[in-house]
Tab-separated table of C-alpha atoms (C1' of nucleotides) in Angstrom:
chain	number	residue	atom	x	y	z
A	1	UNK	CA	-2.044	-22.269	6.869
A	2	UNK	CA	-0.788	-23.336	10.394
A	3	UNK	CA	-1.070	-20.991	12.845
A	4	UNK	CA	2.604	-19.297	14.328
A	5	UNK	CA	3.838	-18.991	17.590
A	6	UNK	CA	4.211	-16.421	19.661
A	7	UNK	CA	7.402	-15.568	18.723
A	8	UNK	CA	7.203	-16.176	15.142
A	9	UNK	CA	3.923	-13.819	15.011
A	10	UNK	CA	6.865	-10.906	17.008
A	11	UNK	CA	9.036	-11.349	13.859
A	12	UNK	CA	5.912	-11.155	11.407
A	13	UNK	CA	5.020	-8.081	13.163
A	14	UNK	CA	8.450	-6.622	13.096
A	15	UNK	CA	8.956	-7.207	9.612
A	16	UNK	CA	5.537	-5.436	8.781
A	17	UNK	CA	6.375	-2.406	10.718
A	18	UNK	CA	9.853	-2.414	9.212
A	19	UNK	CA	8.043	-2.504	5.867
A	20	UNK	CA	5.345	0.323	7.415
A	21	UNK	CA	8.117	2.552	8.745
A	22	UNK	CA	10.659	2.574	5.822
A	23	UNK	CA	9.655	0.884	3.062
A	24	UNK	CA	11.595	-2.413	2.819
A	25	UNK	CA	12.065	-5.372	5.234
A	26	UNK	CA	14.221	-5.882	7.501
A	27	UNK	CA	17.576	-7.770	7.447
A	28	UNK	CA	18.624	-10.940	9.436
A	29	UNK	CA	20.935	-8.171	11.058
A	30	UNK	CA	17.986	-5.848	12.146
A	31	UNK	CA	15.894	-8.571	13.247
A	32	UNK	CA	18.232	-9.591	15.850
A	33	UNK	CA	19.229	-6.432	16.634
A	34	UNK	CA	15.544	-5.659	17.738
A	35	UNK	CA	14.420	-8.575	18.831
A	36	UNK	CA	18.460	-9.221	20.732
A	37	UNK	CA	19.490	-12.421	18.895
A	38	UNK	CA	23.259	-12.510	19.521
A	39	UNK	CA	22.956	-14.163	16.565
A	40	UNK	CA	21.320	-13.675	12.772
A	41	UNK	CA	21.163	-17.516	12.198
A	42	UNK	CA	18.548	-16.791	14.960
A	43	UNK	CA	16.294	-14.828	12.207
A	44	UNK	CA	17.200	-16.696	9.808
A	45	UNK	CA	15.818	-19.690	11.235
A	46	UNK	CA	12.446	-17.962	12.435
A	47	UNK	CA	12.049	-16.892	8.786
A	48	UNK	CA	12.235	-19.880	7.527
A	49	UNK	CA	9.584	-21.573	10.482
A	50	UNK	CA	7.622	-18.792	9.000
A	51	UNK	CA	7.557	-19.305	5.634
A	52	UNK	CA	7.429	-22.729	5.774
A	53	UNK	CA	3.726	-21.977	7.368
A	54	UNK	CA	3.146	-19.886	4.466
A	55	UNK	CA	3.059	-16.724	5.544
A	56	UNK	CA	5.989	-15.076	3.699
A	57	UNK	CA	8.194	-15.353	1.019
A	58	UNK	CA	12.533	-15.672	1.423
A	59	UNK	CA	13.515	-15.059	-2.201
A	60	UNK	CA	16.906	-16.291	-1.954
A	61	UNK	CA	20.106	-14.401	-2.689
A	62	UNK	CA	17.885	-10.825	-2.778
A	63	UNK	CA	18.911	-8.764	0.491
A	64	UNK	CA	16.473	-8.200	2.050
A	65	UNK	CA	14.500	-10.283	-0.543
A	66	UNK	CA	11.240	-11.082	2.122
A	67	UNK	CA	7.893	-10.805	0.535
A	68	UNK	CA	4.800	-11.177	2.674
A	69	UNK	CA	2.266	-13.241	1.354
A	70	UNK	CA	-0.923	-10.881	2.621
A	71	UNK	CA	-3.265	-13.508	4.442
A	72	UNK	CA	-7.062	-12.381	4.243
A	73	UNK	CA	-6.423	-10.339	7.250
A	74	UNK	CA	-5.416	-7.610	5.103
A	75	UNK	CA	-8.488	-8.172	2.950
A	76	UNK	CA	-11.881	-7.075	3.204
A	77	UNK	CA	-14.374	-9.253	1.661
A	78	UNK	CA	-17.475	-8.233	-0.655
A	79	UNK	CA	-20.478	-10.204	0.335
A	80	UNK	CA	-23.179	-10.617	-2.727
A	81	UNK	CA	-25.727	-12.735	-2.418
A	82	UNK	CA	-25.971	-14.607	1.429
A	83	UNK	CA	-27.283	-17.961	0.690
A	84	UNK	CA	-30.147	-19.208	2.923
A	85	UNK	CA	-29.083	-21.083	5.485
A	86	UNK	CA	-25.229	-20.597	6.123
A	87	UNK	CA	-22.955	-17.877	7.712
A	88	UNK	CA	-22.137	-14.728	5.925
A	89	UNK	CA	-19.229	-14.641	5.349
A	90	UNK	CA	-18.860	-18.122	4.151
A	91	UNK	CA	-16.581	-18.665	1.157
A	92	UNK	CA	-19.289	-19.209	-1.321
A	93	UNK	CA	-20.811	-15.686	-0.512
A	94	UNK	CA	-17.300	-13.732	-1.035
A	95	UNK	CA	-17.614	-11.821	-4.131
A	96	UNK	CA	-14.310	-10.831	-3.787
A	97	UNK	CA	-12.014	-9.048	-1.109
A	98	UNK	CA	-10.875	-5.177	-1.558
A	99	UNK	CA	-7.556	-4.225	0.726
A	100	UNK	CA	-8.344	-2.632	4.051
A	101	UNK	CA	-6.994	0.375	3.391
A	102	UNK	CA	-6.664	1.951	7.064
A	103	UNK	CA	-7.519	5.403	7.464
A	104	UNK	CA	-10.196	5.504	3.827
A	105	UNK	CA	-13.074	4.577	5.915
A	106	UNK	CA	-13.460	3.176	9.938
A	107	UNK	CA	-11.078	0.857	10.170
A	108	UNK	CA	-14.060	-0.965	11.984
A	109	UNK	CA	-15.136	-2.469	8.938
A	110	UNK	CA	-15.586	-6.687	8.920
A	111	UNK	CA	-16.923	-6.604	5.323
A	112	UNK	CA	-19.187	-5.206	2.965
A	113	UNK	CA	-22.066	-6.489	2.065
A	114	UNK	CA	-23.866	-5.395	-1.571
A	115	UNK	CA	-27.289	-3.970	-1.478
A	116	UNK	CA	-30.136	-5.821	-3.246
A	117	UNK	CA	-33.366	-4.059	-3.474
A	118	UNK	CA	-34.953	-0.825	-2.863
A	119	UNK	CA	-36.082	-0.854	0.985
A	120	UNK	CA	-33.532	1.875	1.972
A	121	UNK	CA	-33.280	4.553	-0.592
A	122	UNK	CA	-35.073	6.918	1.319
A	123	UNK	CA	-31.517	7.266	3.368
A	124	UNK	CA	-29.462	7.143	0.275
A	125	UNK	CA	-28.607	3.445	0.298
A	126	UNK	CA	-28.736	1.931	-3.304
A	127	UNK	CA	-29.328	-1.185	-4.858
A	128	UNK	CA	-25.474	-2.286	-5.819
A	129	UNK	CA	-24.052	0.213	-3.084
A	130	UNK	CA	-21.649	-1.790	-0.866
A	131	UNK	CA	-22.397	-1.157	3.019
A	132	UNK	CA	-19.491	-1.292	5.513
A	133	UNK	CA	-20.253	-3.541	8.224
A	134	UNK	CA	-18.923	-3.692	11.716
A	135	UNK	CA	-19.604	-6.760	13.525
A	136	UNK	CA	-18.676	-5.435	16.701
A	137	UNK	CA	-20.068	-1.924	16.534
A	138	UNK	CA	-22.871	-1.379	19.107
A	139	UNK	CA	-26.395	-1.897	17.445
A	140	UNK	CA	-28.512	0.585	18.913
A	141	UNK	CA	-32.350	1.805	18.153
A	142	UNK	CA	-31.832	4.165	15.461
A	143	UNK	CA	-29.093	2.778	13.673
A	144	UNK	CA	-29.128	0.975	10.054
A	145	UNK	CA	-28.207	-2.841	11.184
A	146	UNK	CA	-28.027	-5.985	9.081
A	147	UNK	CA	-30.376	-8.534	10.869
A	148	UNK	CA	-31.300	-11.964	9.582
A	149	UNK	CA	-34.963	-13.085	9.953
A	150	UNK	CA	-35.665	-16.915	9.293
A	151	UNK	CA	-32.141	-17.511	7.373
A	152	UNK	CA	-32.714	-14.059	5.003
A	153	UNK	CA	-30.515	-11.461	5.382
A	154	UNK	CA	-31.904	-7.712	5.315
A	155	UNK	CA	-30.530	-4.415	5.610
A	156	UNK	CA	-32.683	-2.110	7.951
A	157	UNK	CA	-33.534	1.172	10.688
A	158	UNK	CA	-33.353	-0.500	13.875
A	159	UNK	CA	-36.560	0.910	15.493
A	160	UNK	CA	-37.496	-0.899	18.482
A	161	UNK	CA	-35.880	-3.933	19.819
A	162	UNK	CA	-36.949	-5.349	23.061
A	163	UNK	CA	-37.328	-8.965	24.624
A	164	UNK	CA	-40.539	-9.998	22.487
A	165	UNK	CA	-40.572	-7.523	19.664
A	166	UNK	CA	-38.225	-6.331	17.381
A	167	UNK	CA	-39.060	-3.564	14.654
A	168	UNK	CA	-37.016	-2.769	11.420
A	169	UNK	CA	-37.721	-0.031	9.283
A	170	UNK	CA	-37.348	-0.109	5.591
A	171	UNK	CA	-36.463	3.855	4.877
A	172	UNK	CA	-38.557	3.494	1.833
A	173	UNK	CA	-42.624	4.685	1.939
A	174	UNK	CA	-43.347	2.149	-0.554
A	175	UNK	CA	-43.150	-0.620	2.434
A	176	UNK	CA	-43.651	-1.669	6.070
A	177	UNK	CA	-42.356	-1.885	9.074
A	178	UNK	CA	-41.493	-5.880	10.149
A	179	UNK	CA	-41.988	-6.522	13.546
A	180	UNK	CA	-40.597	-9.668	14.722
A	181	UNK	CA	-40.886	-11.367	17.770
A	182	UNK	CA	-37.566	-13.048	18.478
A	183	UNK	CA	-38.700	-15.879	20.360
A	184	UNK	CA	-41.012	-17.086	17.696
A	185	UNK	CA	-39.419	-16.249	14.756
A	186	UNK	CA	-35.615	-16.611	14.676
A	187	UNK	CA	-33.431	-13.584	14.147
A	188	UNK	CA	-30.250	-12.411	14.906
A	189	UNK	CA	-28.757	-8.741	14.241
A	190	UNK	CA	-25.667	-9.861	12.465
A	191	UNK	CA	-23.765	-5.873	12.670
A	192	UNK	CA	-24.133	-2.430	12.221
A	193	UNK	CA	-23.869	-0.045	9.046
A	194	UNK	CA	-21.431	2.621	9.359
A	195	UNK	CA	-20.218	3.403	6.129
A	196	UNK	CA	-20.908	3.006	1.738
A	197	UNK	CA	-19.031	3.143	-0.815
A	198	UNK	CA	-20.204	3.160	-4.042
A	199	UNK	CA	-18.429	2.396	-7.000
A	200	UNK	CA	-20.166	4.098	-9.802
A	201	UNK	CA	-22.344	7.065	-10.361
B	1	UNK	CA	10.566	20.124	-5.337
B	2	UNK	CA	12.535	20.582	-8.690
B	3	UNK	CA	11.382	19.030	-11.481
B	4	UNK	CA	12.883	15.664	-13.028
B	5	UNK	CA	14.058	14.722	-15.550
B	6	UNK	CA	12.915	12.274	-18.031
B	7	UNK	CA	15.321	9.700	-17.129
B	8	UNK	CA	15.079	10.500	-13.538
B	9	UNK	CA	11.592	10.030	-13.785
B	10	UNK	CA	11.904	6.461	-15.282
B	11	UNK	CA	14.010	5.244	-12.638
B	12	UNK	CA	11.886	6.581	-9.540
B	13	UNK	CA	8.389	4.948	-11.759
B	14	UNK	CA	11.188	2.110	-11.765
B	15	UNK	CA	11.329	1.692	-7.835
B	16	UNK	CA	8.060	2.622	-7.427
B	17	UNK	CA	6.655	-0.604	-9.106
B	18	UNK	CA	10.024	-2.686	-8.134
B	19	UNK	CA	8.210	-1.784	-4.367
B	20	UNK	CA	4.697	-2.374	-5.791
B	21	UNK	CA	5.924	-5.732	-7.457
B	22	UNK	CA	8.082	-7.079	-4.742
B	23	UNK	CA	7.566	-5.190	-1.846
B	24	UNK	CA	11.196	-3.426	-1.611
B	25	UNK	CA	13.096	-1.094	-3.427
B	26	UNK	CA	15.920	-2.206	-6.344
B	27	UNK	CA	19.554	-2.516	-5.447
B	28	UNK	CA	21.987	-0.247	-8.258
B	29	UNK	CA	22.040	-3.475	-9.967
B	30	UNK	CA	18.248	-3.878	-10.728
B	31	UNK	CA	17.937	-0.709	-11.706
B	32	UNK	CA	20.924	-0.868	-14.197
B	33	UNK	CA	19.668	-4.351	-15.298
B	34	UNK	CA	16.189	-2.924	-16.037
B	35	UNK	CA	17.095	0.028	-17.765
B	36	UNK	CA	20.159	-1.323	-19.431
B	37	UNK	CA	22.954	0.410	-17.929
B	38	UNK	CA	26.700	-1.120	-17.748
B	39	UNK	CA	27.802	0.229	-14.971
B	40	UNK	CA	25.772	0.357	-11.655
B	41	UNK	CA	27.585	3.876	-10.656
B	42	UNK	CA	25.026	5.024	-13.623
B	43	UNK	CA	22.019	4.258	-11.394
B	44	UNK	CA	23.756	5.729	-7.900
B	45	UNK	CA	24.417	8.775	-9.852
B	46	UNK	CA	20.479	9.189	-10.881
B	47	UNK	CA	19.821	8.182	-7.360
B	48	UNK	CA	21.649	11.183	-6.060
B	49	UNK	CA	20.195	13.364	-8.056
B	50	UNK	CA	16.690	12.297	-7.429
B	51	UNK	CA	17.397	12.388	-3.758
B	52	UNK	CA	18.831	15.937	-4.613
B	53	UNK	CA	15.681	16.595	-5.732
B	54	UNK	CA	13.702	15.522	-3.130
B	55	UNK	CA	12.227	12.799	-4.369
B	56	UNK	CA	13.498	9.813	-2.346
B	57	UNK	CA	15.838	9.768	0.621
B	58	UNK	CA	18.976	7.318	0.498
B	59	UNK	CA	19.658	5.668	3.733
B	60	UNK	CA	23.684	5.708	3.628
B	61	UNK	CA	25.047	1.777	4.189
B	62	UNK	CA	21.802	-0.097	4.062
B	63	UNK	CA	20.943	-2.611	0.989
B	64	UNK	CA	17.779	-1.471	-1.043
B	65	UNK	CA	17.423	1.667	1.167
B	66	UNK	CA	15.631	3.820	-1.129
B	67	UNK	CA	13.090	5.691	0.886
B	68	UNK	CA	10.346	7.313	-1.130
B	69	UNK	CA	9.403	10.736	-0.180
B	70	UNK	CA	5.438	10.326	-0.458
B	71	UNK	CA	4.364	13.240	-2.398
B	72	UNK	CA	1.177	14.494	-2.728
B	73	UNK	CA	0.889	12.266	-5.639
B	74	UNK	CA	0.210	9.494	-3.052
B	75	UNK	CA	-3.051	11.170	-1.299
B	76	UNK	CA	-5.974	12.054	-2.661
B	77	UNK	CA	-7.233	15.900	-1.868
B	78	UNK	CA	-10.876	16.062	0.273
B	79	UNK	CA	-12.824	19.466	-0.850
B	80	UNK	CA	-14.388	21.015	1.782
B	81	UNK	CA	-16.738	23.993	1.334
B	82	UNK	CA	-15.106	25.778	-2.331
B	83	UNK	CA	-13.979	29.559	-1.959
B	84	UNK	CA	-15.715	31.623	-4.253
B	85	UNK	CA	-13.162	32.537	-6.755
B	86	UNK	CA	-9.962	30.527	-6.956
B	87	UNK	CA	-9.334	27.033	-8.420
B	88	UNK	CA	-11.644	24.197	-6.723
B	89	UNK	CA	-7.785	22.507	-5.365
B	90	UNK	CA	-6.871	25.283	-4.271
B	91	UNK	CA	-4.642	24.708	-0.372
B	92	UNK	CA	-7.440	26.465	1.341
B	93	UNK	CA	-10.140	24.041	-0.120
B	94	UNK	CA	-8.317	20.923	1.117
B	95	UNK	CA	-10.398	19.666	4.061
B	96	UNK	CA	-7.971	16.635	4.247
B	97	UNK	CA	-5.964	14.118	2.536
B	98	UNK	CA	-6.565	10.686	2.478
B	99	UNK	CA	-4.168	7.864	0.542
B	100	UNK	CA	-4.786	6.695	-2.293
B	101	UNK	CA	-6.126	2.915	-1.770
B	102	UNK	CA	-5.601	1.275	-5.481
B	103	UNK	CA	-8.117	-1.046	-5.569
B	104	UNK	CA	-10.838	0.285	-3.060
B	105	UNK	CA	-12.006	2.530	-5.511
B	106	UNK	CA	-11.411	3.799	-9.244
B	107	UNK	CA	-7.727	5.071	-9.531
B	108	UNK	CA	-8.819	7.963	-11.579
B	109	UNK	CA	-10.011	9.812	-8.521
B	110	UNK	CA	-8.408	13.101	-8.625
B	111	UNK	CA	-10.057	14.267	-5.201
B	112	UNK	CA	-13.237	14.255	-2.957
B	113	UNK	CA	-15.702	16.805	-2.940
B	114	UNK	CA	-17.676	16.825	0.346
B	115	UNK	CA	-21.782	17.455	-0.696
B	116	UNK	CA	-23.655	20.435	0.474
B	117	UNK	CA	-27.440	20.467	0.370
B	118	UNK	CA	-29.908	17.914	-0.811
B	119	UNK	CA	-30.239	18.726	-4.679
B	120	UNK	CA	-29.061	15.166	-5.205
B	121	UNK	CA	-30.625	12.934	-2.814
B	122	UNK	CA	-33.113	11.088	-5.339
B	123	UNK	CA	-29.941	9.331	-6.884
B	124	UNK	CA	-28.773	8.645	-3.455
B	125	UNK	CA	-26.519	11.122	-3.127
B	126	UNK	CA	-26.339	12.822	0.364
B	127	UNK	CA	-25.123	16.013	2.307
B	128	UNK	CA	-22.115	15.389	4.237
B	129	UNK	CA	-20.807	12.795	1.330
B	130	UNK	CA	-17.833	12.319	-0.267
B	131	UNK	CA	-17.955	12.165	-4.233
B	132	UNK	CA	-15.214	11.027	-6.148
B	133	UNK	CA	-14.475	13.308	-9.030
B	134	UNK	CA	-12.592	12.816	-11.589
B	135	UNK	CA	-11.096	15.390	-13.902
B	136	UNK	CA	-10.103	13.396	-16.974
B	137	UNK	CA	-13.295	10.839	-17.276
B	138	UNK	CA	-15.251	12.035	-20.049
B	139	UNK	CA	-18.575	14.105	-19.340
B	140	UNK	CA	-21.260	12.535	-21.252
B	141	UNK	CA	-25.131	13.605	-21.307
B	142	UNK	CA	-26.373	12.036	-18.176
B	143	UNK	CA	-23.319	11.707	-16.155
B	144	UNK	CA	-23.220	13.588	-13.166
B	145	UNK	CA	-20.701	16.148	-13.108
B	146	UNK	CA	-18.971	19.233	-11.112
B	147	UNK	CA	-20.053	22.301	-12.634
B	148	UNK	CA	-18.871	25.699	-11.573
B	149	UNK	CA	-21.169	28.803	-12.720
B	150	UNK	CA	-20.530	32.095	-12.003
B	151	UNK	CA	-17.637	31.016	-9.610
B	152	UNK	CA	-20.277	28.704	-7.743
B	153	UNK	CA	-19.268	24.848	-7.629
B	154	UNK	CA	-22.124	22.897	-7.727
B	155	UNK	CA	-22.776	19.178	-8.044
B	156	UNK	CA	-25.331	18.444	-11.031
B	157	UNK	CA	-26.353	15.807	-13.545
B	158	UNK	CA	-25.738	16.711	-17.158
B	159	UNK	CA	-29.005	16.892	-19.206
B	160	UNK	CA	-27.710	18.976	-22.421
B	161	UNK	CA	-24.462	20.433	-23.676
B	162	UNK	CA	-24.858	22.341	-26.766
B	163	UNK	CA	-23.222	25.973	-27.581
B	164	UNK	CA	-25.273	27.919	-25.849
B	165	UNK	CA	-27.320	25.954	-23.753
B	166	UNK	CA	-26.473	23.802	-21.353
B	167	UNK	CA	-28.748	22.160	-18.997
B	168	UNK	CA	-27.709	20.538	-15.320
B	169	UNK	CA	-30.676	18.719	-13.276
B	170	UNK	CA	-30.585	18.533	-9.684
B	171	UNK	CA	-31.960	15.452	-8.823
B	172	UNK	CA	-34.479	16.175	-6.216
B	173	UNK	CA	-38.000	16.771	-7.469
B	174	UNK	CA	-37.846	19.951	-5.253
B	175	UNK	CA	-35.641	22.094	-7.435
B	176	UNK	CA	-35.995	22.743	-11.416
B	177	UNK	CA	-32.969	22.496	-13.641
B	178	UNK	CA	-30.786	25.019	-14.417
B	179	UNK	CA	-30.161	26.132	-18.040
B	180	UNK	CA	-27.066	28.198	-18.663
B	181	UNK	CA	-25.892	29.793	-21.749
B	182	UNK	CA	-22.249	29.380	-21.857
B	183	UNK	CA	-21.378	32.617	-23.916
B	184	UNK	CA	-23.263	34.811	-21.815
B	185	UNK	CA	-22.640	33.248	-17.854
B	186	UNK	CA	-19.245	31.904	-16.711
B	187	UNK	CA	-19.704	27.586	-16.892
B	188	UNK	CA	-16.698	24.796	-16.356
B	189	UNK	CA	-17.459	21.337	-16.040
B	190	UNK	CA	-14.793	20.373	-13.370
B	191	UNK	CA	-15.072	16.737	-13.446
B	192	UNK	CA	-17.394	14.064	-13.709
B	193	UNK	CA	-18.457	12.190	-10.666
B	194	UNK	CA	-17.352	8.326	-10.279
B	195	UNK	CA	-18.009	7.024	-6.698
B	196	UNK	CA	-19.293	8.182	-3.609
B	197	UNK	CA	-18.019	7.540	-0.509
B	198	UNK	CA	-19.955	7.430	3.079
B	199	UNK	CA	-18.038	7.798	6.490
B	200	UNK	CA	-21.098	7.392	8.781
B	201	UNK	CA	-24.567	6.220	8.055
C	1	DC	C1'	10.699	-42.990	23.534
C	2	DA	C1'	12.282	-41.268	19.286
C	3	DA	C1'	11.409	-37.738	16.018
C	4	DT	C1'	10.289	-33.190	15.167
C	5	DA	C1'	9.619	-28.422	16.235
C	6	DT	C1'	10.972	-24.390	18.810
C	7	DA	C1'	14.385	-21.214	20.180
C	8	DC	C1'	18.404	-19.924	20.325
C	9	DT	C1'	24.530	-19.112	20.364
C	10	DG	C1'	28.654	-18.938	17.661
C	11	DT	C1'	31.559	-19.012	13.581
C	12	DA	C1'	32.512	-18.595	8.901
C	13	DT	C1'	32.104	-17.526	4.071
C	14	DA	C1'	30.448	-16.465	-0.425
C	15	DT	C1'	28.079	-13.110	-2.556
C	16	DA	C1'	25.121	-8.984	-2.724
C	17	DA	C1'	25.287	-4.208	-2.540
C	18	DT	C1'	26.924	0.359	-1.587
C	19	DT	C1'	29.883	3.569	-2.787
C	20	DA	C1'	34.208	5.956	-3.881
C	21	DC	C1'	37.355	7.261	-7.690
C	22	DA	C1'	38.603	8.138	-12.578
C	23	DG	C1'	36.938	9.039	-16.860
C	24	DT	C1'	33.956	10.634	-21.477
C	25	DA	C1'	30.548	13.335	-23.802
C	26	DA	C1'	26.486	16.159	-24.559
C	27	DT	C1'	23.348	19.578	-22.891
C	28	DT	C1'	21.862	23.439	-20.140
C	29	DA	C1'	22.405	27.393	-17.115
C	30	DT	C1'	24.905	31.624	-15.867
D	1	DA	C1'	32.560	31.106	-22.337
D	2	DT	C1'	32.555	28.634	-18.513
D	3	DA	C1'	30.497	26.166	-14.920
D	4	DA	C1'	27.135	22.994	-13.718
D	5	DT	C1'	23.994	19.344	-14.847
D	6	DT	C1'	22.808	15.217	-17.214
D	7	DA	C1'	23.967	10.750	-18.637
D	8	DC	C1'	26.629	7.483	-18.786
D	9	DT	C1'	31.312	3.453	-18.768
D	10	DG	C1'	34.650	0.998	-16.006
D	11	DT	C1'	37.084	-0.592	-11.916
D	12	DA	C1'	37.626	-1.585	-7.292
D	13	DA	C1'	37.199	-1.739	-2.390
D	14	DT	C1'	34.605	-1.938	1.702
D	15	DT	C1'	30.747	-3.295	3.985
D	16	DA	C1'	26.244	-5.470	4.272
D	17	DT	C1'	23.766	-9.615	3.961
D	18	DA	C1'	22.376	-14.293	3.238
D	19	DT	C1'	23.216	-18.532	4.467
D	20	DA	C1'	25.587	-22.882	5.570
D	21	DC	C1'	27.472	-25.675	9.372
D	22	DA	C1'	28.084	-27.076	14.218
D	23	DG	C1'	26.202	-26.841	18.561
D	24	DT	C1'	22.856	-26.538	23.114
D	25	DA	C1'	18.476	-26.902	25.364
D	26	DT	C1'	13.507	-27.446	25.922
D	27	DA	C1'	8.946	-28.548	24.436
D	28	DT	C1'	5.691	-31.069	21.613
D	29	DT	C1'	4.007	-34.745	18.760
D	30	DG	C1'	3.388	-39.391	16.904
DNA sequence: CAATATACTGTATATAATTACAGTAATTAT
DNA sequence: ATAATTACTGTAATTATATACAGTATATTG
């Protein structure tokens, strides 16, 4: 999907808050009207650009007959397994992609990532619960982080974390604090937990 | 809001998936063509009286614009603390509202109960939550339901349901269960409890 | 350097869609 | 019993909308 310009990604964004703020799309009419085409072959044109990049829809002779075609943007994915070695959210670790629904949970959210294992039950996190994670939410001492230690990705209490020595807390008495010591071993705090959703009781 | 009628009801559930489908409303056409009507003055005529009813707003000279009057249908309640006494959805009960997301989470949510105390955390489930009840999904032995004794609503899993004996666990090795006989104390199950939600960890 | 893409104006037209008017008939409310 | 509501058919006119065609101008790509 080729990326639009700047002035294609104004009429995308008109037509979604058109959609958002009454329901429908636009017309060629409107679009020029807000956007002050003297003319609608104007919009008409930019519609096409657009959909020819895949983005929407024209269904031809339907007024008003645009259908967005919702890009991943709109989805959140469900990460299951992370295989050693590559990024999270690479395709093969997508389970599949729920729709960001805004205002359910922080809108914050880059994906969710499925709990394996017992390490955190002590805190009510569940083997199969999904954790919101927020890539860009600040990762302080104290909060529940996903870090990656040599290529494995764990969910843990952020306890310590200074220049040589990093501790993460399983909230589970059964097992130990790991202490890592980032310039030996390699890690890398990939985000922070701030919400769960769990799908069945 | 008046109540509609059969027909009128078909026509809204009508544009309600013609938006879901397609992403805007029928013209008088569609509609006629769906539901088999010969002249499209049928379908404006329904329209007006749905719009009468409050159902859906008509925007006067603009193709497709049927605006849908979200009713409460469209957001899912958020229980707060229950008043001793009156029905558990009761307006003063309603913390919040929060749309319905399809997909995010089992449709047959009927609302959110927020969870006081700690009488569930061994299954994970914490104060401060948000459980997802849901008032038609069968209660089965082990399924953890909303119970409401003596006016008290109270979160429980469902150990025994006989005539006169029913027995609800609270999961958390700190409390003992709670038998109730039925014909002598006041007991409703209220729902039975599908998904949890989490806003902050 | 030609071809293609971007970003428009301006005009015109077929058709999509709303919407008014004139009826019919059965059911429900007052 | 009478008015109002429900549930349509049928026709027609106005307006809303999509969309084609003919241009202009600039920027970008092969």
């Amino acid at each position: 999907m080729k990326n639009l310009t700047k002035r294609q990604e104004e009429i995308l964004n008109l037509i979604k808050s058109h959609i958002l703020d009454l329901g429908f799309p636009p017309t060629r009419a409107d679009i020029s009207r807000s956007l002050g085409f003297k003319s609608p072959n104007a919009a008409e044109q930019h519609l096409r650009a657009i959909e020819k990049k895949g983005f929407i829809k024209i269904l031809s002779g339907a007024s008003r007959g645009i259908v967005l075609n919702d890009s991943e943007n709109d989805q959140i994915p469900v990460i299951g397994l992370v295989a050693a070695g590559g990024p999270i959210l690479a395709e093969e670790n997508i389970e599949k992609t729920i729709p960001r629904s805004n205002n359910l949970l922080s809108s914050d959210i880059d994906y969710y990532l499925r709990v394996k294992g017992d390490s955190m039950v002590d805190i009510g996190i569940f083997e199969e619960d999904l954790i919101g994670v927020s890539k860009s939410a600040n990762t302080k001492v104290g909060s529940v982080v996903v870090a990656r230690i040599n290529n494995e990705v764990t969910v843990k209490t952020l306890i310590e974390m200074s220049q040589n020595k990093v501790v993460l807390r399983p909230e589970n008495r059964k097992y130990d604090d790991i202490i890592v010591n980032p310039q030996v071993e390699e890690l890398a705090i990939e985000g922070s937990c701030i919400a769960l959703l769990r799908e069945s009781i």
